[in-house]
């Protein structure tokens, strides 16, 4: 018989990251150890103002205390409901779900490109790579937002020791412009050995990253988002069209896709 | 029941869906019996999963052992593969959802060659849901399933637009339904279950048409046509503009229609529409359903069939009943 992969967990820790961002840590989650960056949990609420479950990328896990962290921005009723949870409140986790990022080879330089709310899985990915022996200084972390408060959790990113390149539209923090500018520059100038892109963020940004990766013939993976009624492949509501024809389910064949595969 | 012919008997042995036998002893201490008989087949429980809400079974089996189900109704298949509508093709509502998936499916050939195989080793009733855009398509697809022993029964999705009559649903006309059922009965040797559309004025008349055509059972309801609008973009929630409403919002309508149909036909009725708990399943059965399909609720609680099975047993015990069949149609109406 198959294990049932839904489990009740409690909210253990809640941090206000300002500007509508929150970090929520849940546990104990027996499957914390099986989680991989790029994957998500589909969260069901006990008392809910929304009908569906809500999918959230995993932002970190701790195998020792079996906890799992989610970082979210309040953008709608589902994320509001999450942000309103209090310590001790219980929710139901279904997961981990979806296809994780694939590891680069040791020669490659991982370039993480995060835009706004796309930051959490890349934070997890950087942590995971470091834990697996990657030199933090060889991990490039591009992180873009509209303005300084959109670049959340900076202290933790700095503490990881990665090559952190923040970018804001208005130049209030880090470089002024788009997060794709330093990416193009690095690829054009061959700054890093065998770059491998990992990106998550708004669709317009992913589209730009996909184009850049294709133009510079640089491999990479994009973590996509889609409204997910079921989260595990049975409703066919979350599909994206593929370049090669046909469709793929974001929750099942994704949420990570190789650059060049999805028609963005 | 007399509907069983020899063929289901052989199949029953192969797939361990035992042909109906009368329960032997009736001592009060026996374990609660959830098995039900439909069209000459015995299902181990009345819990089925609804078409389009359980794929072809593979994904759900990673959540719980499919053997726990009475039956599975697979996603509608058509003659040719279909990509379905572009996204957004689902929209969340306050107590349910709208969908216009557009009958996305792999097509009958790939279904038979790849998908149906997966269910070979499971001891559950397999009901293959078939859709079409013309009479010929239904007949052709059903005929192709005739030689697939794993297709225990066919459920006909007649909520599809008939392209030859300007897109009116087949399910909207009693004579069309009768004609379709009659035609597919000729090419498929096992039970046929037309699945009725609720988007009609006289559900009882449609059900009678289905029965006259030779339906072995009748399932209902499919989704109710609905629409949603974003007030800022002024766009509908679905690229198809309209879609089908499902979930708890439609349960009262479904209960009413199931009961209406139960009162006018002799064949078993299978309830569908918003069922999300054992209590809901019991309500459908009291209204006349011999089995109940869980649909949208699986998206919210994927292991729901397990909870429902447990709670149905508890209910029987608490009511001093030995068999779930004792509640079918036992609503006490005013
Ligand atoms: C996403 C989705 C896809 C569906 N696809 C089909 C389908 O392919 N064929 C069909 O006959 N019914 C389909 N249905 C209808 C369901 O089988 C069921 O009749 C309806 O949703 C009402 O039950 P529920 O409220 O329990 O979901 C679909 C429903 C949903 C929500
Ligand atoms: S969310 Fe249902 S198939 Fe992906």
Coordinates of C-alpha atoms and ligand atoms in Angstrom, one line a residue:
Chain A
X1 CA 0.0 0.0 0.0
X2 CA 1.1 3.5 -0.8
X3 CA 1.9 6.0 1.9
X4 CA -0.6 8.8 2.3
X5 CA 1.4 11.9 1.7
X6 CA -0.8 14.5 3.4
X7 CA 0.0 15.4 6.9
X8 CA -1.1 18.0 9.5
X9 CA 1.6 20.4 10.6
X10 CA 1.6 23.3 13.0
X11 CA 2.9 26.9 12.5
X12 CA 6.0 27.0 14.7
X13 CA 7.5 30.4 13.7
X14 CA 6.3 33.5 12.0
X15 CA 8.5 36.3 10.9
X16 CA 7.3 39.5 9.3
X17 CA 9.8 40.3 6.6
X18 CA 8.1 43.7 5.9
X19 CA 6.5 45.0 2.7
X20 CA 3.9 42.2 2.8
X21 CA 6.5 39.4 3.0
X22 CA 6.3 36.7 5.7
X23 CA 8.4 33.7 6.6
X24 CA 6.4 30.9 8.1
X25 CA 8.0 27.8 9.6
X26 CA 5.8 24.7 10.0
X27 CA 6.4 21.3 11.5
X28 CA 6.9 18.6 12.5
X29 CA 6.8 17.4 8.9
X30 CA 8.1 13.8 8.6
X31 CA 9.0 14.3 4.9
X32 CA 11.1 17.4 5.5
X33 CA 14.2 15.3 4.6
X34 CA 12.8 14.2 1.3
X35 CA 12.1 17.8 0.1
X36 CA 14.2 19.3 -2.6
X37 CA 14.6 22.8 -3.9
X38 CA 12.1 23.6 -6.7
X39 CA 9.4 21.4 -5.1
X40 CA 6.3 22.8 -3.4
X41 CA 3.8 21.8 -0.8
X42 CA 0.0 22.1 -1.4
X43 CA -1.5 23.6 1.7
X44 CA -5.0 22.9 2.9
X45 CA -6.6 25.0 5.6
X46 CA -8.9 23.9 8.4
X47 CA -11.1 26.9 8.3
X48 CA -10.9 28.6 5.0
X49 CA -12.0 31.7 3.1
X50 CA -10.7 30.1 -0.1
X51 CA -11.8 26.9 -1.8
X52 CA -8.7 25.4 -3.2
X53 CA -5.5 24.4 -1.5
X54 CA -2.6 26.8 -2.1
X55 CA 0.7 25.8 -3.5
X56 CA 3.9 27.3 -2.0
X57 CA 7.5 26.7 -3.0
X58 CA 9.6 25.3 -0.2
X59 CA 12.0 28.0 1.0
X60 CA 14.0 25.8 3.4
X61 CA 13.8 22.6 5.4
X62 CA 15.5 21.4 8.5
X63 CA 15.9 17.6 8.7
X64 CA 16.8 17.7 12.3
X65 CA 13.7 19.3 13.7
X66 CA 11.6 18.3 10.7
X67 CA 10.5 21.8 9.9
X68 CA 9.8 23.5 6.6
X69 CA 9.9 27.2 5.8
X70 CA 7.7 29.1 3.4
X71 CA 8.3 32.7 2.4
X72 CA 5.3 34.4 0.8
X73 CA 4.1 37.8 -0.2
X74 CA 0.5 38.7 0.5
X75 CA -1.1 39.1 -2.9
X76 CA -4.5 37.5 -2.7
X77 CA -6.9 35.8 -0.4
X78 CA -4.9 32.6 -0.1
X79 CA -1.6 34.2 0.8
X80 CA -3.5 36.5 3.2
X81 CA -5.0 33.5 4.9
X82 CA -1.5 32.1 5.3
X83 CA -0.1 35.3 6.7
X84 CA -2.9 35.5 9.2
X85 CA -2.0 32.1 10.7
X86 CA -0.9 32.2 14.3
X87 CA 1.7 30.1 16.1
X88 CA 0.1 26.8 16.9
X89 CA -2.4 26.9 14.1
X90 CA -2.5 23.7 12.1
X91 CA -2.6 23.3 8.3
X92 CA -2.5 20.3 6.0
X93 CA 0.6 19.7 3.9
X94 CA 0.4 17.6 0.7
X95 CA 3.8 17.0 -0.6
X96 CA 6.6 17.5 -1.4
X97 CA 5.3 17.8 -4.9
X98 CA 6.7 18.5 -8.3
X99 CA 10.1 18.1 -10.0
X100 CA 13.1 19.7 -8.2
X101 CA 15.9 21.6 -9.8
X102 CA 18.6 19.3 -11.1
X103 CA 22.1 19.6 -9.7
X104 CA 24.8 21.3 -11.8
X105 CA 28.0 19.4 -12.4
X106 CA 31.0 20.5 -10.4
X107 CA 32.5 22.5 -13.3
X108 CA 29.4 24.6 -13.7
X109 CA 28.7 28.0 -12.1
X110 CA 25.2 28.2 -10.8
X111 CA 23.6 31.6 -11.6
X112 CA 20.4 32.0 -9.6
X113 CA 18.1 34.6 -11.0
X114 CA 15.3 35.6 -8.6
X115 CA 12.6 38.1 -9.2
X116 CA 10.4 39.4 -6.4
X117 CA 8.2 36.5 -5.0
X118 CA 10.4 34.0 -6.9
X119 CA 13.1 34.3 -4.3
X120 CA 12.2 31.4 -1.9
X121 CA 13.1 28.4 -4.0
X122 CA 16.4 29.9 -5.0
X123 CA 17.3 30.7 -1.4
X124 CA 16.6 27.0 -0.7
X125 CA 18.7 26.0 -3.7
X126 CA 21.7 28.1 -2.7
X127 CA 21.6 26.6 0.8
X128 CA 21.2 23.1 -0.6
X129 CA 24.2 23.5 -3.0
X130 CA 26.3 24.8 -0.2
X131 CA 25.3 21.9 2.0
X132 CA 26.4 19.6 -0.8
X133 CA 29.8 21.1 -1.0
X134 CA 29.6 23.9 -3.5
X135 CA 31.8 26.8 -2.7
X136 CA 29.4 29.7 -1.8
X137 CA 31.6 32.2 -3.6
X138 CA 31.0 30.2 -6.9
X139 CA 27.2 30.6 -6.5
X140 CA 25.9 33.8 -8.2
X141 CA 22.7 35.1 -6.7
X142 CA 21.0 37.8 -8.8
X143 CA 17.9 39.1 -7.0
X144 CA 15.7 41.8 -8.5
X145 CA 12.7 43.8 -7.2
X146 CA 11.0 47.1 -7.8
X147 CA 12.5 48.9 -4.9
X148 CA 14.7 48.2 -1.9
X149 CA 12.0 46.7 0.4
X150 CA 11.3 44.1 -2.3
X151 CA 14.7 42.5 -1.7
X152 CA 13.8 40.7 1.5
X153 CA 15.9 38.5 3.8
X154 CA 19.2 40.2 2.8
X155 CA 21.0 39.3 6.0
X156 CA 20.5 35.6 5.4
X157 CA 21.6 35.8 1.8
X158 CA 24.8 37.7 2.8
X159 CA 25.4 35.1 5.6
X160 CA 25.4 32.3 3.0
X161 CA 28.5 34.0 1.5
X162 CA 27.2 33.7 -2.1
X163 CA 28.1 36.3 -4.8
X164 CA 25.0 38.5 -4.1
X165 CA 24.0 41.0 -6.8
X166 CA 20.8 42.8 -5.9
X167 CA 19.0 44.9 -8.6
X168 CA 16.1 47.3 -8.2
X169 CA 14.1 49.1 -10.8
X170 CA 14.6 52.4 -9.0
X171 CA 18.2 51.8 -7.9
X172 CA 17.2 52.2 -4.2
X173 CA 19.2 49.1 -3.4
X174 CA 22.0 47.5 -5.4
X175 CA 22.3 48.0 -9.1
X176 CA 19.6 50.1 -11.0
X177 CA 17.6 48.3 -13.7
X178 CA 16.4 44.8 -14.4
X179 CA 17.7 41.7 -12.9
X180 CA 18.3 40.4 -16.4
X181 CA 20.9 43.1 -17.1
X182 CA 23.7 41.6 -15.0
X183 CA 22.8 38.2 -16.3
X184 CA 23.3 39.4 -19.9
X185 CA 26.5 41.1 -19.0
X186 CA 27.9 38.1 -17.3
X187 CA 27.1 35.8 -20.2
X188 CA 28.3 38.3 -22.8
X189 CA 31.6 38.8 -21.0
X190 CA 32.0 35.1 -20.1
X191 CA 32.5 36.2 -16.5
X192 CA 31.7 32.7 -15.1
X193 CA 32.9 29.3 -16.1
X194 CA 30.2 27.1 -17.6
X195 CA 27.2 29.0 -16.3
X196 CA 24.0 27.2 -15.5
X197 CA 20.9 29.4 -14.9
X198 CA 18.3 28.7 -12.3
X199 CA 15.4 31.2 -12.2
X200 CA 12.1 31.9 -10.6
X201 CA 10.0 35.0 -10.7
X202 CA 7.2 36.8 -12.6
X203 CA 6.3 35.4 -16.0
X204 CA 7.7 38.4 -17.9
X205 CA 11.0 37.9 -16.2
X206 CA 11.1 34.2 -16.8
X207 CA 10.3 34.8 -20.5
X208 CA 13.3 37.2 -20.7
X209 CA 15.6 34.7 -18.9
X210 CA 14.4 32.0 -21.2
X211 CA 15.3 34.1 -24.2
X212 CA 18.7 35.1 -22.8
X213 CA 19.5 31.5 -22.0
X214 CA 18.5 30.4 -25.5
X215 CA 20.5 33.2 -27.2
X216 CA 23.7 32.6 -25.3
X217 CA 23.1 28.8 -25.5
X218 CA 23.4 28.6 -21.7
X219 CA 21.5 25.8 -20.1
X220 CA 19.2 26.5 -17.2
X221 CA 16.0 25.7 -15.5
X222 CA 12.9 27.9 -14.8
X223 CA 10.6 27.3 -11.8
X224 CA 7.1 28.2 -13.0
X225 CA 4.0 29.2 -11.2
X226 CA 0.4 28.4 -12.1
X227 CA -2.9 28.3 -10.2
X228 CA -3.2 24.7 -9.0
X229 CA -6.6 23.2 -8.2
X230 CA -5.2 19.8 -7.3
X231 CA -1.4 20.1 -7.3
X232 CA -0.7 16.4 -8.2
X233 CA -1.7 16.0 -11.8
X234 CA -5.3 14.9 -11.8
X235 CA -7.2 18.1 -12.8
X236 CA -5.3 19.2 -15.9
X237 CA -5.9 22.8 -14.8
X238 CA -2.3 24.0 -14.6
X239 CA -0.9 23.2 -18.0
X240 CA 1.6 25.2 -20.1
X241 CA 2.1 24.9 -23.8
X242 CA 5.4 23.3 -24.9
X243 CA 7.6 24.5 -27.8
X244 CA 7.8 21.0 -29.1
X245 CA 4.0 20.8 -29.2
X246 CA 1.6 19.5 -26.6
X247 CA 1.3 20.6 -23.0
X248 CA 2.8 19.9 -19.7
X249 CA 1.3 20.1 -16.2
X250 CA 3.2 22.6 -14.1
X251 CA 2.5 20.6 -10.9
X252 CA 3.7 17.3 -12.3
X253 CA 6.1 17.7 -15.2
X254 CA 7.2 21.0 -13.6
X255 CA 7.4 23.3 -11.8
X256 CA 11.0 23.3 -13.0
X257 CA 11.4 23.2 -16.8
X258 CA 14.6 23.4 -18.8
X259 CA 15.2 26.7 -20.7
X260 CA 13.7 26.4 -24.1
X261 CA 11.0 23.9 -23.4
X262 CA 8.0 26.0 -22.4
X263 CA 6.2 28.3 -24.9
X264 CA 6.3 31.5 -22.7
Chain B
X1 CA -30.9 -8.6 -10.3
X2 CA -31.2 -10.0 -13.7
X3 CA -29.0 -7.8 -15.9
X4 CA -25.9 -10.0 -15.7
X5 CA -25.2 -12.0 -18.8
X6 CA -22.4 -14.5 -19.2
X7 CA -19.7 -12.1 -20.3
X8 CA -19.4 -10.1 -17.2
X9 CA -19.1 -13.3 -15.3
X10 CA -15.9 -14.2 -17.0
X11 CA -14.6 -10.7 -16.6
X12 CA -15.7 -10.7 -13.0
X13 CA -13.4 -13.7 -12.3
X14 CA -10.5 -12.0 -14.0
X15 CA -10.9 -8.8 -12.2
X16 CA -12.3 -10.1 -9.0
X17 CA -15.4 -8.0 -9.2
X18 CA -17.6 -10.7 -8.0
X19 CA -21.0 -11.2 -9.6
X20 CA -23.7 -10.4 -7.1
X21 CA -24.5 -13.0 -4.5
X22 CA -27.1 -12.5 -1.7
X23 CA -25.4 -11.8 1.6
X24 CA -25.7 -15.1 3.5
X25 CA -26.0 -14.6 7.2
X26 CA -27.8 -11.7 8.8
X27 CA -26.6 -12.0 12.4
X28 CA -26.4 -8.5 13.9
X29 CA -22.7 -8.9 14.8
X30 CA -21.5 -9.1 11.2
X31 CA -19.1 -6.4 10.0
X32 CA -20.8 -3.5 8.1
X33 CA -21.0 -4.5 4.5
X34 CA -20.3 -1.6 2.1
X35 CA -20.7 -3.6 -1.1
X36 CA -23.3 -2.6 -3.7
X37 CA -24.6 -4.2 -6.8
X38 CA -24.9 -2.2 -10.0
X39 CA -25.9 -3.7 -13.4
X40 CA -25.0 -7.2 -12.3
X41 CA -21.6 -6.3 -10.9
X42 CA -20.7 -6.2 -7.2
X43 CA -18.5 -3.3 -6.2
X44 CA -16.8 -3.6 -2.8
X45 CA -18.1 -0.2 -1.8
X46 CA -20.2 2.6 -3.2
X47 CA -17.2 5.0 -3.4
X48 CA -16.2 5.9 -7.0
X49 CA -14.1 8.8 -8.3
X50 CA -15.6 11.0 -10.9
X51 CA -14.4 11.5 -14.5
X52 CA -11.9 14.3 -15.0
X53 CA -11.1 14.5 -11.3
X54 CA -8.9 11.4 -11.0
X55 CA -7.0 11.3 -14.3
X56 CA -6.5 7.8 -15.4
X57 CA -5.7 6.6 -11.9
X58 CA -1.9 6.7 -11.7
X59 CA -1.5 9.9 -9.8
X60 CA -4.2 9.1 -7.2
X61 CA -2.5 5.8 -6.6
X62 CA 0.5 7.6 -5.2
X63 CA -1.8 9.1 -2.5
X64 CA -3.7 5.9 -1.5
X65 CA -4.1 2.4 -2.7
X66 CA -6.7 2.5 -5.5
X67 CA -7.9 -0.9 -4.4
X68 CA -9.7 0.9 -1.6
X69 CA -12.2 2.3 -4.2
X70 CA -15.3 0.7 -5.3
X71 CA -14.9 2.1 -8.8
X72 CA -12.9 4.6 -10.8
X73 CA -14.4 6.6 -13.7
X74 CA -11.5 7.7 -15.9
X75 CA -11.2 11.0 -17.7
X76 CA -13.4 11.4 -20.8
X77 CA -11.8 10.0 -23.9
X78 CA -12.6 10.9 -27.5
X79 CA -11.7 9.3 -30.8
X80 CA -8.7 11.6 -31.3
X81 CA -6.3 13.1 -28.7
X82 CA -7.4 16.6 -27.6
X83 CA -5.2 19.4 -26.0
X84 CA -8.2 21.0 -24.5
X85 CA -8.7 24.8 -24.0
X86 CA -5.9 27.3 -23.2
X87 CA -5.5 28.4 -19.6
X88 CA -7.0 29.7 -17.5
X89 CA -9.3 26.7 -17.8
X90 CA -10.2 26.5 -14.1
X91 CA -11.5 29.2 -11.8
X92 CA -11.9 29.1 -8.1
X93 CA -15.3 30.0 -6.7
X94 CA -16.4 30.5 -3.1
X95 CA -17.8 27.0 -2.7
X96 CA -16.5 25.2 -5.7
X97 CA -14.9 25.8 -9.0
X98 CA -15.5 26.4 -12.7
X99 CA -13.7 24.4 -15.3
X100 CA -13.5 24.4 -19.1
X101 CA -10.7 21.9 -19.5
X102 CA -12.1 21.2 -23.0
X103 CA -12.0 17.4 -22.8
X104 CA -8.2 17.3 -23.0
X105 CA -7.3 13.6 -23.3
X106 CA -4.9 11.2 -25.0
X107 CA -7.4 9.7 -27.4
X108 CA -8.9 6.2 -27.3
X109 CA -6.0 4.5 -29.0
X110 CA -3.3 5.7 -26.6
X111 CA -5.8 5.2 -23.7
X112 CA -6.3 1.6 -24.5
X113 CA -2.6 0.9 -25.3
X114 CA -1.1 2.7 -22.3
X115 CA -3.5 4.1 -19.7
X116 CA -6.1 1.3 -19.2
X117 CA -3.2 -1.2 -18.7
X118 CA -2.3 0.5 -15.5
X119 CA -5.6 -0.5 -14.0
X120 CA -5.1 -4.2 -14.9
X121 CA -3.8 -5.2 -11.5
X122 CA -6.4 -3.4 -9.4
X123 CA -9.5 -5.1 -7.9
X124 CA -11.8 -2.2 -8.6
X125 CA -14.6 -1.5 -11.1
X126 CA -13.2 0.4 -14.1
X127 CA -15.7 2.7 -15.8
X128 CA -14.4 4.3 -18.9
X129 CA -16.0 7.6 -19.6
X130 CA -16.5 8.3 -23.3
X131 CA -17.3 11.7 -25.0
X132 CA -18.0 12.6 -28.5
X133 CA -19.0 15.4 -30.8
X134 CA -21.3 13.3 -33.0
X135 CA -23.2 10.0 -32.8
X136 CA -20.6 8.2 -34.9
X137 CA -17.8 9.2 -32.5
X138 CA -19.5 7.7 -29.5
X139 CA -20.3 4.5 -31.4
X140 CA -16.8 4.2 -32.8
X141 CA -15.0 4.8 -29.4
X142 CA -17.4 2.4 -27.6
X143 CA -16.8 -0.2 -30.2
X144 CA -13.0 0.1 -29.8
X145 CA -13.5 -0.6 -26.1
X146 CA -15.6 -3.7 -26.6
X147 CA -12.5 -5.9 -26.7
X148 CA -10.9 -4.4 -23.7
X149 CA -11.9 -6.6 -20.8
X150 CA -10.6 -4.1 -18.3
X151 CA -13.3 -1.6 -19.4
X152 CA -15.9 -3.1 -17.1
X153 CA -18.5 -0.5 -18.0
X154 CA -18.8 2.7 -20.0
X155 CA -20.1 6.0 -18.7
X156 CA -21.3 8.2 -21.6
X157 CA -20.5 11.9 -21.2
X158 CA -23.5 13.3 -23.1
X159 CA -22.8 16.9 -21.9
X160 CA -20.9 17.5 -25.1
X161 CA -22.0 19.9 -27.9
X162 CA -23.4 18.0 -30.9
X163 CA -21.6 19.7 -33.8
X164 CA -24.3 18.5 -36.2
X165 CA -27.1 20.3 -34.4
X166 CA -25.3 23.6 -33.9
X167 CA -23.6 22.7 -30.6
X168 CA -26.6 21.8 -28.4
X169 CA -25.7 19.3 -25.8
X170 CA -26.7 15.7 -26.6
X171 CA -27.9 15.4 -23.1
X172 CA -30.6 18.1 -23.6
X173 CA -32.8 15.9 -25.8
X174 CA -34.5 12.7 -24.5
X175 CA -34.7 11.3 -28.0
X176 CA -31.0 12.0 -28.7
X177 CA -30.0 10.3 -25.4
X178 CA -32.2 7.3 -26.2
X179 CA -30.7 7.0 -29.7
X180 CA -27.1 7.3 -28.5
X181 CA -27.6 4.7 -25.7
X182 CA -29.3 2.3 -28.1
X183 CA -26.5 2.7 -30.6
X184 CA -23.6 2.1 -28.2
X185 CA -25.4 -0.8 -26.5
X186 CA -25.2 -2.6 -29.9
X187 CA -21.4 -2.3 -30.0
X188 CA -20.4 -2.6 -26.4
X189 CA -21.3 -5.9 -24.6
X190 CA -21.1 -4.7 -21.0
X191 CA -23.1 -2.1 -19.0
X192 CA -23.6 1.4 -20.4
X193 CA -24.1 4.3 -17.9
X194 CA -25.3 7.6 -19.5
X195 CA -24.1 10.5 -17.4
X196 CA -26.8 13.2 -17.4
X197 CA -26.3 16.9 -17.8
X198 CA -28.1 19.1 -15.2
X199 CA -28.4 21.9 -17.8
X200 CA -31.9 20.7 -18.9
X201 CA -35.5 21.6 -18.0
X202 CA -36.8 18.1 -17.4
X203 CA -34.2 15.8 -16.0
X204 CA -36.8 13.0 -15.4
X205 CA -37.7 13.0 -19.1
X206 CA -34.1 12.7 -20.1
X207 CA -33.6 9.8 -17.6
X208 CA -36.5 8.0 -19.1
X209 CA -35.1 8.4 -22.6
X210 CA -31.8 6.9 -21.3
X211 CA -33.7 4.0 -19.8
X212 CA -35.7 3.5 -22.9
X213 CA -32.5 3.3 -24.9
X214 CA -31.3 0.4 -22.6
X215 CA -29.1 2.2 -20.1
X216 CA -27.9 -0.3 -17.4
X217 CA -27.6 2.5 -14.8
X218 CA -27.8 6.3 -14.9
X219 CA -25.2 8.7 -13.3
X220 CA -25.8 12.3 -12.6
X221 CA -25.0 15.2 -12.4
X222 CA -22.3 16.6 -14.7
X223 CA -21.3 20.3 -14.0
X224 CA -23.7 23.2 -14.2
X225 CA -22.9 25.9 -16.8
X226 CA -21.5 29.0 -15.1
X227 CA -19.4 32.1 -15.6
X228 CA -17.1 34.4 -13.5
X229 CA -15.8 37.9 -14.2
X230 CA -12.8 39.9 -13.1
X231 CA -14.1 43.4 -12.5
X232 CA -10.8 45.1 -13.2
X233 CA -9.8 43.3 -16.4
X234 CA -13.4 42.7 -17.3
X235 CA -12.4 39.3 -18.4
X236 CA -14.2 36.0 -17.7
X237 CA -12.3 33.7 -15.4
X238 CA -12.0 31.1 -18.2
X239 CA -10.7 31.5 -21.7
X240 CA -13.7 29.6 -22.8
X241 CA -15.9 32.3 -21.2
X242 CA -18.2 29.7 -19.7
X243 CA -17.5 26.6 -17.8
X244 CA -18.9 23.9 -15.6
X245 CA -19.5 24.6 -11.9
X246 CA -18.7 21.8 -9.5
X247 CA -18.0 21.3 -5.8
X248 CA -20.1 21.8 -2.7
X249 CA -22.1 24.6 -4.3
X250 CA -23.9 22.1 -6.6
X251 CA -24.7 19.4 -4.0
X252 CA -28.3 20.5 -3.3
X253 CA -29.1 20.5 -7.0
X254 CA -27.5 17.1 -7.5
X255 CA -29.4 15.6 -4.5
X256 CA -32.7 16.9 -5.9
X257 CA -32.0 15.6 -9.4
X258 CA -30.8 12.2 -8.2
X259 CA -33.9 11.8 -6.2
X260 CA -36.1 12.9 -9.1
X261 CA -34.5 10.4 -11.4
X262 CA -34.6 7.6 -8.8
X263 CA -38.3 8.1 -8.5
X264 CA -38.9 7.6 -12.3
X265 CA -36.5 4.9 -13.4
X266 CA -36.0 1.3 -12.5
X267 CA -32.2 1.1 -13.2
X268 CA -29.6 2.0 -10.5
X269 CA -28.7 5.6 -10.1
X270 CA -25.2 6.9 -9.4
X271 CA -25.0 10.2 -7.6
X272 CA -22.4 12.9 -8.5
X273 CA -22.1 16.5 -7.4
X274 CA -20.3 18.2 -4.6
X275 CA -19.9 15.1 -2.4
X276 CA -17.1 15.9 0.1
X277 CA -17.8 13.6 3.1
X278 CA -19.4 10.4 4.2
X279 CA -22.4 12.4 5.3
X280 CA -22.8 13.7 1.7
X281 CA -22.5 10.2 0.3
X282 CA -25.2 9.0 2.7
X283 CA -27.4 11.8 1.6
X284 CA -27.0 10.8 -2.0
X285 CA -27.7 7.2 -1.1
X286 CA -30.8 8.1 0.9
X287 CA -32.0 10.1 -2.2
X288 CA -31.6 6.9 -4.3
X289 CA -28.0 6.6 -5.3
X290 CA -26.5 3.1 -5.4
X291 CA -23.0 4.5 -5.6
X292 CA -21.5 8.0 -5.3
X293 CA -18.7 9.6 -7.3
X294 CA -16.3 11.9 -5.5
X295 CA -15.0 14.7 -7.8
X296 CA -13.8 18.1 -7.0
X297 CA -13.5 17.2 -3.3
X298 CA -10.4 15.0 -4.3
X299 CA -8.5 18.2 -5.1
X300 CA -9.1 19.5 -1.6
X301 CA -8.6 16.2 0.2
X302 CA -7.0 13.6 -2.1
X303 CA -7.3 10.7 0.4
X304 CA -11.0 11.5 1.0
X305 CA -12.2 8.0 -0.2
X306 CA -10.3 6.4 2.7
X307 CA -12.1 8.7 5.2
X308 CA -15.4 8.2 3.6
X309 CA -15.1 4.4 3.7
X310 CA -14.2 4.5 7.4
X311 CA -17.1 6.9 8.2
X312 CA -19.6 4.9 6.2
X313 CA -18.8 1.9 8.3
X314 CA -19.2 3.9 11.5
X315 CA -22.6 5.2 10.3
X316 CA -23.9 1.7 9.6
X317 CA -22.7 0.5 13.0
X318 CA -24.3 3.5 14.7
X319 CA -27.5 2.9 12.9
X320 CA -27.6 -0.8 13.7
X321 CA -27.4 -1.6 9.9
X322 CA -25.4 -4.4 8.4
X323 CA -25.5 -3.4 4.7
X324 CA -25.2 0.0 3.0
X325 CA -27.8 -1.1 0.5
X326 CA -30.4 -0.8 3.3
X327 CA -30.2 3.0 3.0
X328 CA -30.6 3.3 -0.8
X329 CA -33.7 5.4 -1.6
X330 CA -34.8 5.4 2.1
X331 CA -35.3 9.1 2.4
X332 CA -38.6 9.8 4.2
X333 CA -40.1 12.6 2.1
X334 CA -42.9 14.8 3.4
Ligands
LIG1 C1 -11.6 19.7 -13.6 C2 -12.8 18.9 -13.9 C3 -12.8 18.1 -15.1 C4 -13.9 17.3 -15.4 N1 -13.8 16.5 -16.5 C5 -14.9 15.7 -16.9 C6 -14.8 14.9 -18.0 O1 -13.8 14.8 -18.7 N2 -15.9 14.1 -18.2 C7 -17.0 14.1 -17.5 O2 -18.0 13.4 -17.8 N3 -17.1 14.9 -16.4 C8 -16.1 15.7 -16.1 N4 -16.1 16.5 -14.9 C9 -17.4 16.6 -14.1 C10 -17.2 15.6 -12.9 O3 -17.1 14.3 -13.3 C11 -18.5 15.8 -12.0 O4 -19.6 15.3 -12.8 C12 -18.8 17.2 -11.6 O5 -17.6 17.8 -11.3 C13 -19.7 17.2 -10.4 O6 -19.1 16.5 -9.3 P1 -18.2 17.2 -8.1 O7 -19.0 18.4 -7.7 O8 -18.1 16.2 -7.1 O9 -16.9 17.6 -8.8 C14 -15.0 17.3 -14.6 C15 -15.0 18.1 -13.4 C16 -13.9 18.9 -13.1 C17 -14.0 19.7 -11.8
LIG2 S1 -2.9 21.4 -10.5 FE1 -4.2 19.8 -11.2 S2 -3.0 18.9 -12.8 FE2 -1.7 20.4 -12.0

